[in-house]
PDB file of C-alpha atoms and ligand atoms in Angstrom:
ATOM      1  CA  MET A   1       0.242   0.121   0.192  1.00 52.00           C
ATOM      2  CA  ASP A   2       1.385   3.576  -0.831  1.00 57.00           C
ATOM      3  CA  ALA A   3       1.312   5.529   2.149  1.00 64.00           C
ATOM      4  CA  TYR A   4       1.019   9.479   1.470  1.00 68.00           C
ATOM      5  CA  GLU A   5       4.175  10.900   2.126  1.00 71.00           C
ATOM      6  CA  GLU A   6       4.315  14.630   3.628  1.00 77.00           C
ATOM      7  CA  PRO A   7       7.022  16.427   1.285  1.00 85.00           C
ATOM      8  CA  ASP A   8      10.372  17.435   3.100  1.00 94.00           C
ATOM      9  CA  PHE A   9       9.957  20.985   3.171  1.00 96.00           C
ATOM     10  CA  ALA A  10      12.778  21.768   5.706  1.00 96.00           C
ATOM     11  CA  ALA A  11      14.960  20.039   3.014  1.00 97.00           C
ATOM     12  CA  ARG A  12      13.324  22.184   0.257  1.00 97.00           C
ATOM     13  CA  ARG A  13      13.568  24.958   2.537  1.00 98.00           C
ATOM     14  CA  ALA A  14      17.573  25.361   2.650  1.00 98.00           C
ATOM     15  CA  GLU A  15      17.562  24.455  -0.972  1.00 98.00           C
ATOM     16  CA  MET A  16      15.737  27.574  -1.873  1.00 98.00           C
ATOM     17  CA  VAL A  17      18.070  29.855   0.471  1.00 98.00           C
ATOM     18  CA  GLU A  18      21.109  27.841  -0.937  1.00 98.00           C
ATOM     19  CA  HIS A  19      20.218  28.283  -4.471  1.00 98.00           C
ATOM     20  CA  GLN A  20      17.628  31.175  -5.195  1.00 98.00           C
ATOM     21  CA  LEU A  21      18.826  33.294  -2.709  1.00 98.00           C
ATOM     22  CA  ARG A  22      22.566  32.721  -1.782  1.00 98.00           C
ATOM     23  CA  GLU A  23      23.886  31.539  -4.894  1.00 98.00           C
ATOM     24  CA  ARG A  24      22.208  34.538  -6.453  1.00 98.00           C
ATOM     25  CA  GLY A  25      23.581  37.586  -4.454  1.00 97.00           C
ATOM     26  CA  ILE A  26      21.460  37.596  -1.065  1.00 98.00           C
ATOM     27  CA  ARG A  27      24.058  38.067   1.375  1.00 98.00           C
ATOM     28  CA  ASP A  28      22.162  39.507   4.645  1.00 98.00           C
ATOM     29  CA  ALA A  29      22.807  36.844   6.953  1.00 98.00           C
ATOM     30  CA  ARG A  30      19.654  37.428   9.272  1.00 98.00           C
ATOM     31  CA  VAL A  31      17.259  37.678   5.669  1.00 98.00           C
ATOM     32  CA  LEU A  32      18.921  34.204   5.027  1.00 98.00           C
ATOM     33  CA  ALA A  33      18.593  32.546   8.162  1.00 98.00           C
ATOM     34  CA  ALA A  34      15.119  33.877   8.664  1.00 98.00           C
ATOM     35  CA  MET A  35      13.606  32.741   5.367  1.00 98.00           C
ATOM     36  CA  GLY A  36      15.269  29.349   6.052  1.00 98.00           C
ATOM     37  CA  GLU A  37      13.112  29.159   9.697  1.00 97.00           C
ATOM     38  CA  VAL A  38       9.548  30.575   8.061  1.00 98.00           C
ATOM     39  CA  PRO A  39       7.413  27.668   6.881  1.00 97.00           C
ATOM     40  CA  ARG A  40       6.614  29.187   3.323  1.00 98.00           C
ATOM     41  CA  GLU A  41       4.223  26.333   2.834  1.00 97.00           C
ATOM     42  CA  ARG A  42       1.919  27.581   5.676  1.00 96.00           C
ATOM     43  CA  PHE A  43       1.365  31.082   3.696  1.00 97.00           C
ATOM     44  CA  VAL A  44       0.806  28.781   0.350  1.00 96.00           C
ATOM     45  CA  PRO A  45      -2.832  27.644  -0.387  1.00 95.00           C
ATOM     46  CA  GLU A  46      -3.622  23.987   0.610  1.00 93.00           C
ATOM     47  CA  ARG A  47      -3.585  22.642  -2.835  1.00 93.00           C
ATOM     48  CA  ARG A  48      -0.559  24.353  -3.856  1.00 94.00           C
ATOM     49  CA  ARG A  49       2.034  23.379  -0.992  1.00 95.00           C
ATOM     50  CA  GLU A  50       4.196  20.846  -3.105  1.00 95.00           C
ATOM     51  CA  LEU A  51       4.804  24.046  -4.640  1.00 97.00           C
ATOM     52  CA  ALA A  52       5.428  26.019  -2.183  1.00 98.00           C
ATOM     53  CA  TYR A  53       9.519  26.254  -2.336  1.00 98.00           C
ATOM     54  CA  ALA A  54       9.418  26.410  -6.490  1.00 98.00           C
ATOM     55  CA  ASP A  55      10.915  29.224  -8.037  1.00 98.00           C
ATOM     56  CA  ALA A  56       8.212  31.522  -8.657  1.00 97.00           C
ATOM     57  CA  ALA A  57       5.066  33.257  -7.251  1.00 97.00           C
ATOM     58  CA  LEU A  58       2.378  31.329  -6.813  1.00 97.00           C
ATOM     59  CA  PRO A  59      -1.619  31.775  -6.641  1.00 97.00           C
ATOM     60  CA  ILE A  60      -3.334  32.804  -3.610  1.00 97.00           C
ATOM     61  CA  GLY A  61      -6.762  33.369  -4.176  1.00 96.00           C
ATOM     62  CA  ALA A  62      -8.124  37.034  -5.160  1.00 96.00           C
ATOM     63  CA  GLU A  63      -5.875  37.415  -8.435  1.00 95.00           C
ATOM     64  CA  GLN A  64      -3.087  38.068  -6.428  1.00 97.00           C
ATOM     65  CA  THR A  65       0.098  36.422  -5.939  1.00 97.00           C
ATOM     66  CA  ILE A  66       2.857  35.534  -3.258  1.00 97.00           C
ATOM     67  CA  SER A  67       6.279  36.807  -4.431  1.00 97.00           C
ATOM     68  CA  GLN A  68       9.197  34.547  -5.540  1.00 98.00           C
ATOM     69  CA  PRO A  69      11.233  34.223  -3.098  1.00 98.00           C
ATOM     70  CA  TRP A  70      13.852  36.169  -4.491  1.00 98.00           C
ATOM     71  CA  ILE A  71      12.075  38.967  -4.556  1.00 98.00           C
ATOM     72  CA  VAL A  72      11.074  38.580  -1.137  1.00 98.00           C
ATOM     73  CA  ALA A  73      14.761  37.837  -0.124  1.00 98.00           C
ATOM     74  CA  ALA A  74      15.512  41.287  -2.219  1.00 98.00           C
ATOM     75  CA  ILE A  75      12.929  43.315  -0.733  1.00 98.00           C
ATOM     76  CA  LEU A  76      13.802  42.418   2.758  1.00 98.00           C
ATOM     77  CA  GLN A  77      17.467  42.913   2.040  1.00 98.00           C
ATOM     78  CA  ALA A  78      17.335  46.281   0.546  1.00 98.00           C
ATOM     79  CA  LEU A  79      15.270  47.342   3.950  1.00 98.00           C
ATOM     80  CA  GLY A  80      18.277  46.614   6.057  1.00 98.00           C
ATOM     81  CA  LEU A  81      16.510  46.513   9.321  1.00 98.00           C
ATOM     82  CA  ARG A  82      18.166  45.483  12.395  1.00 98.00           C
ATOM     83  CA  GLY A  83      15.252  44.655  14.909  1.00 98.00           C
ATOM     84  CA  ASP A  84      14.371  48.125  15.815  1.00 98.00           C
ATOM     85  CA  GLU A  85      12.061  49.449  13.306  1.00 98.00           C
ATOM     86  CA  GLU A  86       8.492  50.456  13.236  1.00 98.00           C
ATOM     87  CA  VAL A  87       7.814  49.099   9.401  1.00 98.00           C
ATOM     88  CA  LEU A  88       4.790  49.487   7.486  1.00 98.00           C
ATOM     89  CA  GLU A  89       3.661  46.590   4.544  1.00 98.00           C
ATOM     90  CA  ILE A  90       1.526  47.527   1.585  1.00 98.00           C
ATOM     91  CA  GLY A  91       0.140  44.346   0.048  1.00 98.00           C
ATOM     92  CA  THR A  92       0.008  41.540   3.175  1.00 98.00           C
ATOM     93  CA  GLY A  93      -0.859  39.029   0.959  1.00 98.00           C
ATOM     94  CA  SER A  94      -0.453  35.612   2.192  1.00 98.00           C
ATOM     95  CA  GLY A  95       1.135  36.813   5.718  1.00 98.00           C
ATOM     96  CA  TYR A  96       4.417  35.500   4.091  1.00 98.00           C
ATOM     97  CA  SER A  97       6.322  38.320   3.884  1.00 98.00           C
ATOM     98  CA  THR A  98       5.081  39.909   6.879  1.00 98.00           C
ATOM     99  CA  CYS A  99       5.841  37.014   8.915  1.00 98.00           C
ATOM    100  CA  LEU A 100       9.571  37.545   8.005  1.00 98.00           C
ATOM    101  CA  LEU A 101       9.203  41.587   8.528  1.00 98.00           C
ATOM    102  CA  GLY A 102       7.968  40.453  12.035  1.00 98.00           C
ATOM    103  CA  ARG A 103      11.126  38.361  12.422  1.00 97.00           C
ATOM    104  CA  LEU A 104      13.650  41.233  10.989  1.00 98.00           C
ATOM    105  CA  ALA A 105      12.195  44.287  12.865  1.00 98.00           C
ATOM    106  CA  LYS A 106      10.584  44.829  16.394  1.00 98.00           C
ATOM    107  CA  HIS A 107       6.989  45.656  14.803  1.00 98.00           C
ATOM    108  CA  VAL A 108       5.003  45.481  11.268  1.00 98.00           C
ATOM    109  CA  VAL A 109       1.722  47.104  10.737  1.00 98.00           C
ATOM    110  CA  SER A 110       0.548  45.543   7.113  1.00 98.00           C
ATOM    111  CA  VAL A 111      -2.203  46.911   5.212  1.00 98.00           C
ATOM    112  CA  GLU A 112      -4.139  44.517   2.365  1.00 98.00           C
ATOM    113  CA  ARG A 113      -7.382  45.592   0.137  1.00 98.00           C
ATOM    114  CA  HIS A 114      -8.763  42.283   0.005  1.00 98.00           C
ATOM    115  CA  SER A 115     -10.482  41.329   2.866  1.00 98.00           C
ATOM    116  CA  SER A 116     -10.366  37.296   2.488  1.00 98.00           C
ATOM    117  CA  LEU A 117      -6.990  37.561   1.944  1.00 98.00           C
ATOM    118  CA  ALA A 118      -6.110  39.552   5.428  1.00 98.00           C
ATOM    119  CA  ARG A 119      -8.208  36.953   7.038  1.00 98.00           C
ATOM    120  CA  ALA A 120      -6.292  33.809   5.857  1.00 97.00           C
ATOM    121  CA  ALA A 121      -2.803  35.709   6.125  1.00 98.00           C
ATOM    122  CA  ALA A 122      -3.807  36.389  10.116  1.00 98.00           C
ATOM    123  CA  GLU A 123      -4.354  32.993  10.282  1.00 97.00           C
ATOM    124  CA  ALA A 124      -1.275  31.450   8.997  1.00 97.00           C
ATOM    125  CA  LEU A 125       0.194  34.337  11.127  1.00 97.00           C
ATOM    126  CA  ARG A 126      -1.352  32.996  14.373  1.00 96.00           C
ATOM    127  CA  ALA A 127      -0.067  29.198  13.501  1.00 94.00           C
ATOM    128  CA  GLU A 128       3.612  30.958  13.449  1.00 93.00           C
ATOM    129  CA  ALA A 129       2.661  33.004  16.966  1.00 87.00           C
ATOM    130  CA  ALA A 130       3.739  36.533  15.266  1.00 86.00           C
ATOM    131  CA  ALA A 131       2.916  38.425  18.075  1.00 92.00           C
ATOM    132  CA  ASN A 132       4.498  41.778  16.442  1.00 97.00           C
ATOM    133  CA  VAL A 133       2.271  42.032  13.333  1.00 98.00           C
ATOM    134  CA  GLU A 134      -0.524  44.126  13.338  1.00 98.00           C
ATOM    135  CA  LEU A 135      -3.256  43.341  10.070  1.00 98.00           C
ATOM    136  CA  MET A 136      -5.453  46.268   8.380  1.00 98.00           C
ATOM    137  CA  ILE A 137      -8.248  46.070   5.894  1.00 98.00           C
ATOM    138  CA  GLY A 138      -7.908  49.160   3.349  1.00 98.00           C
ATOM    139  CA  ASP A 139      -6.649  51.176   0.674  1.00 98.00           C
ATOM    140  CA  GLY A 140      -2.564  51.201   1.481  1.00 98.00           C
ATOM    141  CA  SER A 141      -1.308  53.551  -0.494  1.00 97.00           C
ATOM    142  CA  ARG A 142      -1.968  56.273   1.910  1.00 97.00           C
ATOM    143  CA  GLY A 143       0.025  54.774   4.329  1.00 98.00           C
ATOM    144  CA  VAL A 144      -0.955  54.853   7.867  1.00 98.00           C
ATOM    145  CA  PRO A 145      -0.365  58.415   8.988  1.00 98.00           C
ATOM    146  CA  ASP A 146      -1.201  58.171  12.467  1.00 97.00           C
ATOM    147  CA  ARG A 147       1.182  55.710  12.885  1.00 98.00           C
ATOM    148  CA  SER A 148       4.347  57.458  11.188  1.00 98.00           C
ATOM    149  CA  PRO A 149       6.578  58.094  11.246  1.00 98.00           C
ATOM    150  CA  PHE A 150       8.251  54.567   9.494  1.00 98.00           C
ATOM    151  CA  ASP A 151      11.555  53.302   9.584  1.00 98.00           C
ATOM    152  CA  ALA A 152      11.333  51.078   6.704  1.00 98.00           C
ATOM    153  CA  ILE A 153       8.490  50.454   3.949  1.00 98.00           C
ATOM    154  CA  ALA A 154       7.865  47.453   2.126  1.00 98.00           C
ATOM    155  CA  VAL A 155       5.431  48.089  -0.570  1.00 98.00           C
ATOM    156  CA  HIS A 156       4.333  44.546  -2.538  1.00 98.00           C
ATOM    157  CA  ALA A 157       2.182  46.007  -5.375  1.00 98.00           C
ATOM    158  CA  ALA A 158       3.863  48.317  -8.551  1.00 98.00           C
ATOM    159  CA  ALA A 159       2.996  51.901  -8.172  1.00 98.00           C
ATOM    160  CA  PRO A 160       3.040  54.575 -11.517  1.00 97.00           C
ATOM    161  CA  ALA A 161       5.052  56.508  -9.093  1.00 97.00           C
ATOM    162  CA  PRO A 162       6.929  56.238  -5.128  1.00 97.00           C
ATOM    163  CA  PRO A 163       3.041  57.285  -3.110  1.00 97.00           C
ATOM    164  CA  PRO A 164       3.886  60.656  -1.962  1.00 96.00           C
ATOM    165  CA  ALA A 165       1.644  59.882   0.810  1.00 97.00           C
ATOM    166  CA  LEU A 166       4.536  57.088   1.770  1.00 98.00           C
ATOM    167  CA  ILE A 167       6.955  58.837   1.299  1.00 97.00           C
ATOM    168  CA  GLU A 168       5.773  61.605   3.804  1.00 96.00           C
ATOM    169  CA  GLN A 169       5.637  58.518   6.328  1.00 98.00           C
ATOM    170  CA  LEU A 170       9.348  57.659   6.207  1.00 98.00           C
ATOM    171  CA  ALA A 171      11.749  58.382   8.813  1.00 98.00           C
ATOM    172  CA  GLU A 172      14.533  60.476   8.408  1.00 97.00           C
ATOM    173  CA  GLY A 173      17.104  58.101   7.289  1.00 97.00           C
ATOM    174  CA  GLY A 174      14.231  55.166   6.743  1.00 98.00           C
ATOM    175  CA  ARG A 175      14.354  53.162   4.022  1.00 98.00           C
ATOM    176  CA  MET A 176      11.282  52.167   1.054  1.00 98.00           C
ATOM    177  CA  VAL A 177      11.164  49.237  -1.315  1.00 98.00           C
ATOM    178  CA  VAL A 178       8.530  49.599  -3.834  1.00 98.00           C
ATOM    179  CA  PRO A 179       7.831  48.310  -7.594  1.00 98.00           C
ATOM    180  CA  VAL A 180       7.895  51.416  -9.724  1.00 98.00           C
ATOM    181  CA  VAL A 181       6.718  50.947 -13.282  1.00 97.00           C
ATOM    182  CA  SER A 182       7.372  53.011 -15.827  1.00 92.00           C
ATOM    183  CA  GLY A 183       6.218  52.414 -19.672  1.00 92.00           C
ATOM    184  CA  LYS A 184       6.571  48.456 -20.073  1.00 92.00           C
ATOM    185  CA  GLU A 185       9.447  48.427 -17.816  1.00 95.00           C
ATOM    186  CA  GLU A 186       8.900  48.410 -14.213  1.00 97.00           C
ATOM    187  CA  MET A 187      11.794  48.300 -11.671  1.00 98.00           C
ATOM    188  CA  LEU A 188      12.760  47.509  -8.257  1.00 98.00           C
ATOM    189  CA  THR A 189      13.065  50.604  -6.128  1.00 98.00           C
ATOM    190  CA  LEU A 190      14.963  51.729  -2.827  1.00 98.00           C
ATOM    191  CA  LEU A 191      14.438  55.420  -1.378  1.00 98.00           C
ATOM    192  CA  ARG A 192      16.493  56.163   1.109  1.00 98.00           C
ATOM    193  CA  ARG A 193      15.295  59.647   2.939  1.00 97.00           C
ATOM    194  CA  ARG A 194      18.080  62.063   4.023  1.00 95.00           C
ATOM    195  CA  GLY A 195      16.894  65.047   5.131  1.00 91.00           C
ATOM    196  CA  ALA A 196      14.832  67.154   2.629  1.00 88.00           C
ATOM    197  CA  GLU A 197      16.569  64.606  -0.412  1.00 94.00           C
ATOM    198  CA  LEU A 198      15.207  60.909  -1.437  1.00 96.00           C
ATOM    199  CA  GLU A 199      17.922  59.120  -2.919  1.00 97.00           C
ATOM    200  CA  SER A 200      16.659  56.500  -4.908  1.00 97.00           C
ATOM    201  CA  THR A 201      18.579  53.273  -6.120  1.00 97.00           C
ATOM    202  CA  ALA A 202      17.009  50.470  -9.034  1.00 97.00           C
ATOM    203  CA  ILE A 203      17.516  46.823  -7.324  1.00 97.00           C
ATOM    204  CA  ALA A 204      16.291  44.448 -10.066  1.00 97.00           C
ATOM    205  CA  PRO A 205      13.453  44.403 -12.700  1.00 97.00           C
ATOM    206  CA  CYS A 206      10.549  42.890 -11.195  1.00 97.00           C
ATOM    207  CA  ARG A 207       7.022  42.013 -12.162  1.00 95.00           C
ATOM    208  CA  PHE A 208       3.735  42.834  -9.440  1.00 96.00           C
ATOM    209  CA  VAL A 209       0.293  42.823  -9.603  1.00 95.00           C
ATOM    210  CA  PRO A 210      -1.095  46.494  -9.636  1.00 97.00           C
ATOM    211  CA  LEU A 211      -1.293  48.740  -6.605  1.00 98.00           C
ATOM    212  CA  ILE A 212      -4.884  49.569  -6.419  1.00 97.00           C
ATOM    213  CA  GLY A 213      -5.752  53.149  -4.492  1.00 96.00           C
ATOM    214  CA  ALA A 214      -5.378  56.576  -4.094  1.00 96.00           C
ATOM    215  CA  GLU A 215      -1.789  56.573  -4.892  1.00 93.00           C
ATOM    216  CA  GLY A 216      -1.698  53.640  -7.068  1.00 93.00           C
ATOM    217  CA  PHE A 217      -3.524  52.484 -10.448  1.00 94.00           C
TER     218      PHE A 217
HETATM  219  N1  LIG Y   1       3.959  40.222   0.437  1.00 64.67           N
HETATM  220  C1  LIG Y   1       2.686  39.282  -0.351  1.00 64.67           C
HETATM  221  C2  LIG Y   1       2.467  39.567  -1.724  1.00 64.67           C
HETATM  222  C3  LIG Y   1       1.630  40.027  -2.379  1.00 64.67           C
HETATM  223  S1  LIG Y   1       0.884  40.634  -3.769  1.00 64.67           S
HETATM  224  C4  LIG Y   1       2.997  37.685  -0.019  1.00 64.67           C
HETATM  225  O1  LIG Y   1       4.240  37.551   0.638  1.00 64.67           O
HETATM  226  O2  LIG Y   1       2.116  36.832  -0.242  1.00 64.67           O
HETATM  227  C5  LIG Y   1       0.505  41.942  -3.577  1.00 64.67           C
HETATM  228  C6  LIG Y   1      -0.931  42.450  -2.872  1.00 64.67           C
HETATM  229  O3  LIG Y   1      -1.209  44.135  -2.394  1.00 64.67           O
HETATM  230  C7  LIG Y   1      -1.967  41.681  -3.215  1.00 64.67           C
HETATM  231  O4  LIG Y   1      -2.791  41.089  -1.872  1.00 64.67           O
HETATM  232  C8  LIG Y   1      -2.600  42.959  -2.746  1.00 64.67           C
HETATM  233  O5  LIG Y   1      -4.421  42.691  -3.180  1.00 64.67           O
HETATM  234  C9  LIG Y   1      -2.611  43.787  -2.443  1.00 64.67           C
HETATM  235  N2  LIG Y   1      -2.754  45.469  -2.444  1.00 64.67           N
HETATM  236  C10 LIG Y   1      -2.911  45.745  -4.264  1.00 64.67           C
HETATM  237  N3  LIG Y   1      -2.547  47.567  -3.713  1.00 64.67           N
HETATM  238  C11 LIG Y   1      -3.139  47.273  -2.526  1.00 64.67           C
HETATM  239  C12 LIG Y   1      -3.450  48.645  -1.287  1.00 64.67           C
HETATM  240  N4  LIG Y   1      -3.718  50.127  -2.217  1.00 64.67           N
HETATM  241  N5  LIG Y   1      -3.388  48.567  -0.247  1.00 64.67           N
HETATM  242  C13 LIG Y   1      -3.081  47.680  -0.024  1.00 64.67           C
HETATM  243  N6  LIG Y   1      -3.013  45.907  -0.307  1.00 64.67           N
HETATM  244  C14 LIG Y   1      -3.052  46.554  -1.549  1.00 64.67           C
END
């Protein structure tokens, strides 16, 4: 008789960290450690668990996706978190990146516009005992002004330009990562606030779902 064998997720996770992240330039030791620990399979819909560690984005419902592991790592690495930051995340989606941010920073406020996704994310995050993350439902393109400033802001949906409301909510020295669309190109972009100046660095070409909202599409 053939017994169903649970895939060895821990081994797949270790392989993902090695081949998809480390070998492709992710160097931040805290990011590599966190991604080696958080069970990505818990954040993927049951029937796609088998693919949890694939080198790709996966559908999570409501026409949205959980981002490819490398893209999640690139965002986290660019934020340069040390553990004492207040973080704002736009686009909770599955809650996977939220869980990682919770491990890498002091506190996370995460906003998702689809309540069905936010509910599933809340459940997965509870199972992971992520106590320092707070989920909100709504249009995150305006940010959360009454909780600002934030030391780091992660935007997981593509915007026509870095949303001005989010820039305003960035603390001095703070960092924001946002995919910015220009024509047919889309670039994962790091912004750093230095006084009145905003320093911008291109990280990598990317492909995200659109940021839908007042300061999105
Ligand atoms: N970080 C997620 C990836 C989510 S994909 C993960 O690890 O699974 C991007 C998410 O952004 C989608 O769930 C989409 O619904 C959400 N989104 C798009 N526009 C938004 C907005 N204005 N405010 C909040 N969430 C938004």
